[in-house]
PDB file of C-alpha atoms and ligand atoms in Angstrom:
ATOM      1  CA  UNK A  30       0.000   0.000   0.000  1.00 65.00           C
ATOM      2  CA  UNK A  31       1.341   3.701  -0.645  1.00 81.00           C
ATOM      3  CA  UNK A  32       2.268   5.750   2.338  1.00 95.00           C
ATOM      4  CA  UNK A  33       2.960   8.994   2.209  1.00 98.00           C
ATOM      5  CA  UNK A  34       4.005  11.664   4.758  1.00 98.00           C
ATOM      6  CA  UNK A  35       1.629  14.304   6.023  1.00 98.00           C
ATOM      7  CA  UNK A  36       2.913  17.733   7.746  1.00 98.00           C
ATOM      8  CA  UNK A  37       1.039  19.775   9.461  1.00 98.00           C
ATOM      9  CA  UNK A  38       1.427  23.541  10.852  1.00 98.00           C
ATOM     10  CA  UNK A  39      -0.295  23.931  14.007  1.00 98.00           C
ATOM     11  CA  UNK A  40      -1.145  27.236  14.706  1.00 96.00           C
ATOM     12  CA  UNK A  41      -4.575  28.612  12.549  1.00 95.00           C
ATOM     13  CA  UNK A  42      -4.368  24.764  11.177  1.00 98.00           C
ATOM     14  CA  UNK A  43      -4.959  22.549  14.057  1.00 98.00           C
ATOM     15  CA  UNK A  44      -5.646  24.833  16.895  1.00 98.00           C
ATOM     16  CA  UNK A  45      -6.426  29.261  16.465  1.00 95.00           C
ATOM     17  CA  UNK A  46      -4.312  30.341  18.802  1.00 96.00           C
ATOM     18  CA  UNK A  47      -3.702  33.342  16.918  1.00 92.00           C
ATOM     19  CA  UNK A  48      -6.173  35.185  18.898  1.00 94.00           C
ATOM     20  CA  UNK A  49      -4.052  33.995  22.329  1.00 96.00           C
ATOM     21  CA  UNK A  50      -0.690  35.284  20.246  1.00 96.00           C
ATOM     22  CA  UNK A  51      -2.483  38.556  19.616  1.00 96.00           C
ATOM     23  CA  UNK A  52      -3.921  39.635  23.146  1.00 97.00           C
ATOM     24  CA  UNK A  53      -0.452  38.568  24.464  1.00 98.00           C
ATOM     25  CA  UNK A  54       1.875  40.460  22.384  1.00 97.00           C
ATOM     26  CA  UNK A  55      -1.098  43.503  22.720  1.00 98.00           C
ATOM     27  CA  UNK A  56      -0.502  43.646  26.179  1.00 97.00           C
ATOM     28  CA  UNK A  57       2.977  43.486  25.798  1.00 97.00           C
ATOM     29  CA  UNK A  58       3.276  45.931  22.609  1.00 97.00           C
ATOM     30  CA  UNK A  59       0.957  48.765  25.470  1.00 97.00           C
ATOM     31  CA  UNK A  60       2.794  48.021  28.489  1.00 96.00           C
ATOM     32  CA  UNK A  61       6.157  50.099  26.631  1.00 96.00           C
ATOM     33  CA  UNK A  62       3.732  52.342  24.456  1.00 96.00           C
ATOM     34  CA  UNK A  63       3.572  50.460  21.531  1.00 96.00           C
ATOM     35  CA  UNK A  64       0.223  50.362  19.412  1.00 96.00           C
ATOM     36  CA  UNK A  65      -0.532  46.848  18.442  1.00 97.00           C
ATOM     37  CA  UNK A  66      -3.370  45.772  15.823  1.00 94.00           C
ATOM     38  CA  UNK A  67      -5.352  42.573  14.116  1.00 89.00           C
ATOM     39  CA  UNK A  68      -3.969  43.634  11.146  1.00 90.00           C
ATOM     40  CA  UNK A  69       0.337  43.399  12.417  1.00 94.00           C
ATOM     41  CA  UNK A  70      -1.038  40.308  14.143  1.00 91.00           C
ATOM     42  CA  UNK A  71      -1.659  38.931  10.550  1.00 84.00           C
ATOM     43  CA  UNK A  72       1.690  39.688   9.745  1.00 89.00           C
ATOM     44  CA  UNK A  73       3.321  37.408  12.690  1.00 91.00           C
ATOM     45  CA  UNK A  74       1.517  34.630  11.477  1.00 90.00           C
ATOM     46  CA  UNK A  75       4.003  31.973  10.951  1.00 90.00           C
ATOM     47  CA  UNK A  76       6.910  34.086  12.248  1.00 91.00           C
ATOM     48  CA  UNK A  77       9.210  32.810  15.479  1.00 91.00           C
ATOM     49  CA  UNK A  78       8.788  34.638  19.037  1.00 94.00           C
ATOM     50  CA  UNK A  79      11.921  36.822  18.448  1.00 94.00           C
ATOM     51  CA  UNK A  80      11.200  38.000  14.943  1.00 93.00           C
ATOM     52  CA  UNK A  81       8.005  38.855  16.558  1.00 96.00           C
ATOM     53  CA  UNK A  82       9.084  40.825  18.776  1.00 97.00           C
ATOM     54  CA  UNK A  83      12.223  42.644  16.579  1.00 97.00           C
ATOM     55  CA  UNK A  84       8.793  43.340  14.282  1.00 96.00           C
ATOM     56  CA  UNK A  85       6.619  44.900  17.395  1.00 97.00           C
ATOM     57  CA  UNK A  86       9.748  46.843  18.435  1.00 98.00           C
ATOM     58  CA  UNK A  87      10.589  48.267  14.960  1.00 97.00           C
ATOM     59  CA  UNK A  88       6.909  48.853  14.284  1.00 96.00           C
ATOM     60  CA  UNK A  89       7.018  51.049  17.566  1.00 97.00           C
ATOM     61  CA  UNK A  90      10.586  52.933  16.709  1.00 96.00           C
ATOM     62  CA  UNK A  91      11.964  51.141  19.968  1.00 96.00           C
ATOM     63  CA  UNK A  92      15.306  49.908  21.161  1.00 96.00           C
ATOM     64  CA  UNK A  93      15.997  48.417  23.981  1.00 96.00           C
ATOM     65  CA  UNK A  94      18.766  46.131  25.606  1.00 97.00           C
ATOM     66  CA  UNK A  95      19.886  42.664  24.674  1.00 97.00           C
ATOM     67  CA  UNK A  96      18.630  41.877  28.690  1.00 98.00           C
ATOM     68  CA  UNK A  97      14.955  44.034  28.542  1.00 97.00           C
ATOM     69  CA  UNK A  98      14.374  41.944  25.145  1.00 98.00           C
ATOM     70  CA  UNK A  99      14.749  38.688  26.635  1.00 98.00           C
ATOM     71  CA  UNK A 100      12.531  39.871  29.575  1.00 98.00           C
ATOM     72  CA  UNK A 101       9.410  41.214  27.189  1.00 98.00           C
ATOM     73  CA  UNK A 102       9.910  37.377  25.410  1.00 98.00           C
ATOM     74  CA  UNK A 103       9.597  35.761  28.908  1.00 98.00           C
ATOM     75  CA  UNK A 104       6.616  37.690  29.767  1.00 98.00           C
ATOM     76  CA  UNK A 105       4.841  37.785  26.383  1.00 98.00           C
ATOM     77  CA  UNK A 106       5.172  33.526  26.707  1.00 98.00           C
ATOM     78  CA  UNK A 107       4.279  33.367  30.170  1.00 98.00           C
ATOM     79  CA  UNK A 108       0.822  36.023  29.358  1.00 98.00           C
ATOM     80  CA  UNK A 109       0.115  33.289  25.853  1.00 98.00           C
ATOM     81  CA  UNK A 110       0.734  30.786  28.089  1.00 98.00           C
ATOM     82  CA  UNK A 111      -2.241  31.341  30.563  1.00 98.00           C
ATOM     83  CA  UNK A 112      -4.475  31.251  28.085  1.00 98.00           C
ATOM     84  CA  UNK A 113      -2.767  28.090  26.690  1.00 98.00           C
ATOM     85  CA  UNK A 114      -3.193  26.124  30.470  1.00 98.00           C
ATOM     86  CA  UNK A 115      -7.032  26.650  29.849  1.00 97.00           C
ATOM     87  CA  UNK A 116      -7.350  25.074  26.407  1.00 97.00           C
ATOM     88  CA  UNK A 117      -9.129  21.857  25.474  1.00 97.00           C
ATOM     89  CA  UNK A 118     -10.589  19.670  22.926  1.00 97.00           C
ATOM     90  CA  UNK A 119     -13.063  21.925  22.352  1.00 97.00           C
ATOM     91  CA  UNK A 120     -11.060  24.278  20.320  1.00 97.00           C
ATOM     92  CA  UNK A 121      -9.565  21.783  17.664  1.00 98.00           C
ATOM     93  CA  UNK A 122     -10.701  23.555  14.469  1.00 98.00           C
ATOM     94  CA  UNK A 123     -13.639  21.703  12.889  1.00 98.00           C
ATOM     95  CA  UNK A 124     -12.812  18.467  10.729  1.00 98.00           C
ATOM     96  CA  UNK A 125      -9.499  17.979  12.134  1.00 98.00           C
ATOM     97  CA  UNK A 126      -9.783  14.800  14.099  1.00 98.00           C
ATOM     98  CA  UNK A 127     -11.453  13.036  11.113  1.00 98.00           C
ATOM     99  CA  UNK A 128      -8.219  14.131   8.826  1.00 98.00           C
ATOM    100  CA  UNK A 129      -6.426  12.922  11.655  1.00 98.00           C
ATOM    101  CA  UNK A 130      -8.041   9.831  12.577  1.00 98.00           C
ATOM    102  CA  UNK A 131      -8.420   8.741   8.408  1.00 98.00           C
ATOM    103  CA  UNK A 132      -4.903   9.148   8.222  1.00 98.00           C
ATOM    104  CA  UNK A 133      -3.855   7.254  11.554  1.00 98.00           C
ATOM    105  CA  UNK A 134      -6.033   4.197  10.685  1.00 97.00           C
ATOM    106  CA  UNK A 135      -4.807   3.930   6.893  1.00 96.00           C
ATOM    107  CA  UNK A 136      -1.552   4.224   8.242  1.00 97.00           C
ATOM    108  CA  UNK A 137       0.140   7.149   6.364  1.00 98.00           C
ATOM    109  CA  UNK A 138       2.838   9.084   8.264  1.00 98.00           C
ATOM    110  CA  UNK A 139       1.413  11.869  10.656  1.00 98.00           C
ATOM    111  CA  UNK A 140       4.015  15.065  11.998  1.00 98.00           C
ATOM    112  CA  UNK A 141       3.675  18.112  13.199  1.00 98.00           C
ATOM    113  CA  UNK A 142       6.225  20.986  11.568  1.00 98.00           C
ATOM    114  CA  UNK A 143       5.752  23.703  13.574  1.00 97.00           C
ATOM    115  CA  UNK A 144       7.701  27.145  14.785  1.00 95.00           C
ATOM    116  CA  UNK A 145       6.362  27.190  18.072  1.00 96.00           C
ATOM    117  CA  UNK A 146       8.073  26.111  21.102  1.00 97.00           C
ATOM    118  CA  UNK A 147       4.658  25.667  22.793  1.00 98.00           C
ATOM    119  CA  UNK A 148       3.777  23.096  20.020  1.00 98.00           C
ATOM    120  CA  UNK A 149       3.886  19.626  22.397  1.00 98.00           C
ATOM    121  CA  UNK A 150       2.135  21.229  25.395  1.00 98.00           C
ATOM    122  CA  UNK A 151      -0.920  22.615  23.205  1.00 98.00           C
ATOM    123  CA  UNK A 152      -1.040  19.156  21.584  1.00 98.00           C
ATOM    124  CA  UNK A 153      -1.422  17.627  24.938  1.00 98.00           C
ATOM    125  CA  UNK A 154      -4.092  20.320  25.790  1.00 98.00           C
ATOM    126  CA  UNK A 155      -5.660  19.455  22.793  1.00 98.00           C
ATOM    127  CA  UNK A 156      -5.808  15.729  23.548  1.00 98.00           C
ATOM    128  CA  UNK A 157      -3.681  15.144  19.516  1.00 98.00           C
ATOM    129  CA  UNK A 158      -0.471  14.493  20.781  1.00 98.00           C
ATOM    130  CA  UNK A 159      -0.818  10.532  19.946  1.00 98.00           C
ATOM    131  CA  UNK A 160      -1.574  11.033  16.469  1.00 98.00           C
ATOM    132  CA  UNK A 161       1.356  12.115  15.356  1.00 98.00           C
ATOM    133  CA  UNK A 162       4.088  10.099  14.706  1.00 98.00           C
ATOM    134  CA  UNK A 163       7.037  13.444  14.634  1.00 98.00           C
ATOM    135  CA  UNK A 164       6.812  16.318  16.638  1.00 98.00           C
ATOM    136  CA  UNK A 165       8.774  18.927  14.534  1.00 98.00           C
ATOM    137  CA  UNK A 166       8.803  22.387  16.766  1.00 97.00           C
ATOM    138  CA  UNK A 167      10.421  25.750  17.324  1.00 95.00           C
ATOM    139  CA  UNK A 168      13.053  23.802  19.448  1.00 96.00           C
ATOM    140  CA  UNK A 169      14.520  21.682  16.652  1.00 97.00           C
ATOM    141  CA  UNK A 170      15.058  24.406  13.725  1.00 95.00           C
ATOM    142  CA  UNK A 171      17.508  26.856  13.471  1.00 94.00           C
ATOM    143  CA  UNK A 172      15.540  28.581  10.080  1.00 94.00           C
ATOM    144  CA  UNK A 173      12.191  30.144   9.851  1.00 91.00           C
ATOM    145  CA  UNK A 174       9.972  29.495   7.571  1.00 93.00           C
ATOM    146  CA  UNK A 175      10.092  30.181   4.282  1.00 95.00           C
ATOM    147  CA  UNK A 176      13.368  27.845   4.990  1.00 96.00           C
ATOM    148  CA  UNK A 177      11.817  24.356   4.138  1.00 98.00           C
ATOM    149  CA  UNK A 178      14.242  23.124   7.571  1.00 98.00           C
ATOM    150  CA  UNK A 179      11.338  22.008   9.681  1.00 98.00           C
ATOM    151  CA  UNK A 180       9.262  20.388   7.262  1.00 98.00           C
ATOM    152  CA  UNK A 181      12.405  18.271   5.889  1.00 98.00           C
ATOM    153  CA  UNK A 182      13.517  17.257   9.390  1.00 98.00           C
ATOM    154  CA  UNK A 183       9.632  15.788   9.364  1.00 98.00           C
ATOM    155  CA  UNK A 184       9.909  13.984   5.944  1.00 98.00           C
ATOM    156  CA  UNK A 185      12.906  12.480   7.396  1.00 98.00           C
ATOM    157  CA  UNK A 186      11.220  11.685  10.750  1.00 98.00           C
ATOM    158  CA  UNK A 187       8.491   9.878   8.580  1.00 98.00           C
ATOM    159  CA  UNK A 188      10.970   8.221   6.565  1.00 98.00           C
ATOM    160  CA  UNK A 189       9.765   9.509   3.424  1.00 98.00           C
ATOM    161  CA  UNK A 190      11.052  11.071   0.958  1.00 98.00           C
ATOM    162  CA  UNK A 191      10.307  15.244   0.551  1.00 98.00           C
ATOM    163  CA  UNK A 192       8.240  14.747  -3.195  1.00 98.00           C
ATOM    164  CA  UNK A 193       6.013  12.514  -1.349  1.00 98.00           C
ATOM    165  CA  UNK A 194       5.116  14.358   1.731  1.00 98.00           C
ATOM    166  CA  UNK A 195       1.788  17.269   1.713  1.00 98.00           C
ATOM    167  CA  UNK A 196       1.631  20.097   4.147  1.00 98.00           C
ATOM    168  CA  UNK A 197      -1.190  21.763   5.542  1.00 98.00           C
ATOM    169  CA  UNK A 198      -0.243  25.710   6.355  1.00 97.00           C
ATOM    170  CA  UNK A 199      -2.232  28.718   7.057  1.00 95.00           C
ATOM    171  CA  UNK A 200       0.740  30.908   6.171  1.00 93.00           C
ATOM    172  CA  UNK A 201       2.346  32.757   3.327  1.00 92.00           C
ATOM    173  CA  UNK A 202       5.831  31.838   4.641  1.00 92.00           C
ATOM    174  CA  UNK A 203       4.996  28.167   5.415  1.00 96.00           C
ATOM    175  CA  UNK A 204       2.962  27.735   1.799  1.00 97.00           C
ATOM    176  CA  UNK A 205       6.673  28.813   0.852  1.00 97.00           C
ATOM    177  CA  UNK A 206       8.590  26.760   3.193  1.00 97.00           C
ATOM    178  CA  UNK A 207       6.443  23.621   1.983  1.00 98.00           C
ATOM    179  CA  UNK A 208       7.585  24.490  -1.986  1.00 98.00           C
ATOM    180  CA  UNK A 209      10.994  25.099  -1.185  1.00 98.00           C
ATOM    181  CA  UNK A 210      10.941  21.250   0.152  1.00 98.00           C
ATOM    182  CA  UNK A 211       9.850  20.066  -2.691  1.00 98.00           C
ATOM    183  CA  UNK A 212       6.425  18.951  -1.066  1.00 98.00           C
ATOM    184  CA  UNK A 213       2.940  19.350  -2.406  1.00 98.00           C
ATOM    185  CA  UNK A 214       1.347  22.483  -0.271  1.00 98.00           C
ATOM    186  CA  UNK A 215      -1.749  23.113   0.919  1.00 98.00           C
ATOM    187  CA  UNK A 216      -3.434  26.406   1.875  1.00 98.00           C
ATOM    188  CA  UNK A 217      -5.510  26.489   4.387  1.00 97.00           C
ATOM    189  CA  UNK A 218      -7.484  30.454   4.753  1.00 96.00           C
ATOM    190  CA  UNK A 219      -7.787  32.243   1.787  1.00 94.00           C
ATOM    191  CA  UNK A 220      -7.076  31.485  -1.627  1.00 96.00           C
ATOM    192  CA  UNK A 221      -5.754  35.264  -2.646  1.00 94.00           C
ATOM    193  CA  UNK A 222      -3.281  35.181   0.499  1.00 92.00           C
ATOM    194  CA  UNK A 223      -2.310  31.701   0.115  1.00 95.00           C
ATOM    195  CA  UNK A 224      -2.018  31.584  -3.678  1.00 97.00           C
ATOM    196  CA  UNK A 225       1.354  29.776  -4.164  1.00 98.00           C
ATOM    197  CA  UNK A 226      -0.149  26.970  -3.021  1.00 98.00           C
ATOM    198  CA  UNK A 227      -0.804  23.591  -4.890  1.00 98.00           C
ATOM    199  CA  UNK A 228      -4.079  23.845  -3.291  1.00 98.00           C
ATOM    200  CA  UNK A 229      -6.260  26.035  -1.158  1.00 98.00           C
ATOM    201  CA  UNK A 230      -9.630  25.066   1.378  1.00 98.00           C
ATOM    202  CA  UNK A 231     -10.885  27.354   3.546  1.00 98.00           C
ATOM    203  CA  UNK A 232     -10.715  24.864   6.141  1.00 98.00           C
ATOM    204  CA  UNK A 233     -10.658  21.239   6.872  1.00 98.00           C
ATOM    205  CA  UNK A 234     -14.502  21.381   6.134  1.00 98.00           C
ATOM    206  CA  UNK A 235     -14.179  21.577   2.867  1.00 98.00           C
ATOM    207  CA  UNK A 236     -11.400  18.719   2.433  1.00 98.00           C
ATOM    208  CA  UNK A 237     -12.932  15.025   1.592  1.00 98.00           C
ATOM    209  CA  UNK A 238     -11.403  11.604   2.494  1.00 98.00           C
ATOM    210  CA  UNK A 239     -12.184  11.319  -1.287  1.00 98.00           C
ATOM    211  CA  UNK A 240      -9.106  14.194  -1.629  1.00 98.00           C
ATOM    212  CA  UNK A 241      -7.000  12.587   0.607  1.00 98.00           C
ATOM    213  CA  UNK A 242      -7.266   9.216  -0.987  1.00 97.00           C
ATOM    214  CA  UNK A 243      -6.238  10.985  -3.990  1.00 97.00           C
ATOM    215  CA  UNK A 244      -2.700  12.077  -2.425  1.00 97.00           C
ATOM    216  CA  UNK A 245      -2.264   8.861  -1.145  1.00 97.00           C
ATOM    217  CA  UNK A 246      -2.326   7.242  -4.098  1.00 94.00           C
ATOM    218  CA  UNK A 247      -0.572  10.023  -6.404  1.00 88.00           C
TER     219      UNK A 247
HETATM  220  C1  G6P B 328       3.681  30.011  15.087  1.00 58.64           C
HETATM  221  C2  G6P B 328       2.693  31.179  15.163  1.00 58.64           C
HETATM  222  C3  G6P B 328       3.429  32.475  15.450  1.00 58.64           C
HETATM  223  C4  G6P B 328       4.302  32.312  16.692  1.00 58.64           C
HETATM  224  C5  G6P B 328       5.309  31.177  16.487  1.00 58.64           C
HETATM  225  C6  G6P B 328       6.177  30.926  17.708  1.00 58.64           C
HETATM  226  O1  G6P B 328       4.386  30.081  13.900  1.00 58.64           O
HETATM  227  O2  G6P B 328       1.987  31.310  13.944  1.00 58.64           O
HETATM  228  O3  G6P B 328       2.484  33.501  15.642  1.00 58.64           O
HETATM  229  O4  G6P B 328       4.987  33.506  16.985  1.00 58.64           O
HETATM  230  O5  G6P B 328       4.581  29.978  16.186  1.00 58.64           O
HETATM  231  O6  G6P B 328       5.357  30.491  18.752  1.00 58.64           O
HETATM  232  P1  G6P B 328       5.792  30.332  20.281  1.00 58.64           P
HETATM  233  O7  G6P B 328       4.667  29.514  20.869  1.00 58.64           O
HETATM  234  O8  G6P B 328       7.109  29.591  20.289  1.00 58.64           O
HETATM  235  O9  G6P B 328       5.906  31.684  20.856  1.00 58.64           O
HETATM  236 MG1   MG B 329       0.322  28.652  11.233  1.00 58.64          MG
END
């Protein structure tokens, strides 16, 4: 039987935390005077806690010292994290587990690629963490997305080879990071945003076991 290897972001593909992200670095962004919208939000989609903040600060016309930087990234992770301690099953975006569970039980290789270093403890939160076979996170890479790093340490994880492994992502730089490995991408949000990739579904809603079966077999 083919196998292949699927990769999936987790953040605004498994789980929205974006809105935790957002009233964390908000708070942070106002407690040294900095304005902070949805709309920059958008723009840290996909992007690792210290670009974040280099972005918030530069946004802001800030500087500050190499010591008051790593304080604001301890406190912007312990303020995400609160909401992070009260999260549960409930907010698994709709039509995951079936992806999930389809893939589990006709045994195609399951991994997470993901920049955040909060990535195990929300899956465990979430109740996922035994569906996935690799657990690819912010603490394994040393390049962001659009580097295709994480999502070839997964294919190798998986033992599979990058042309047959498809990633789910829900961001411009991870669409990228998927073709720059050489794997088939898919867009998850909107199609205008998200239109380098192979394909695009608003959300796992609108993906069939019909279309999976499909990549399997490809
Ligand atoms: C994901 C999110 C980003 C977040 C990054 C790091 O890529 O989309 O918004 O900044 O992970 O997350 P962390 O949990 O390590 O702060
Ligand atoms: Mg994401």
């Amino acid at each position: 039987m083919n196998t292949k290897g699927f990769i999936f972001d987790l953040d605004g593909v498994i789980v929205d935390t974006a809105k935790y992200h957002f009233l964390a670095w908000k708070k942070l962004a106002n407690s040294i005077d900095v304005d902070f919208t949805e709309t920059q939000n958008e723009q840290l989609k996909g992007v690792s806690r210290v670009k974040s903040l280099e972005k918030i600060l530069s946004w802001g016309n800030k500087t500050i010292s190499e010591d008051e930087f790593m304080a604001l990234m301890a406190k912007k992770n312990d303020d995400y994290l609160s909401y992070i301690d009260k999260m549960g099953e409930s907010e698994i975006l709709p039509d995951v587990p079936k992806i999930l569970n389809h893939l589990n039980e006709s045994n195609q290789g399951v991994a997470l690629g993901s920049a955040s270093k909060n990535a195990r403890k929300i899956l465990q939160k979430v109740n996922l963490i035994s569906n996935f076979q690799a657990i690819v996170d912010g603490n394994d890479v040393s390049k962001a997305k659009p580097d295709p790093e994480v999502f070839l340490i997964g294919a190798k994880a998986l033992n599979q080879k990058p042309e047959n492994c498809i990633v789910f992502e829900d961001s411009v730089a991870g669409v990228q990071a998927a073709n720059n490995a050489n794997m088939i991408s898919i867009g998850i949000g909107d199609k205008t945003v998200l239109s380098e990739a192979d394909y695009v579904f608003k959300d796992f809603t609108e993906i069939s076991i019909e279309f999976i079966e499909e990549l399997i077999k490809k």
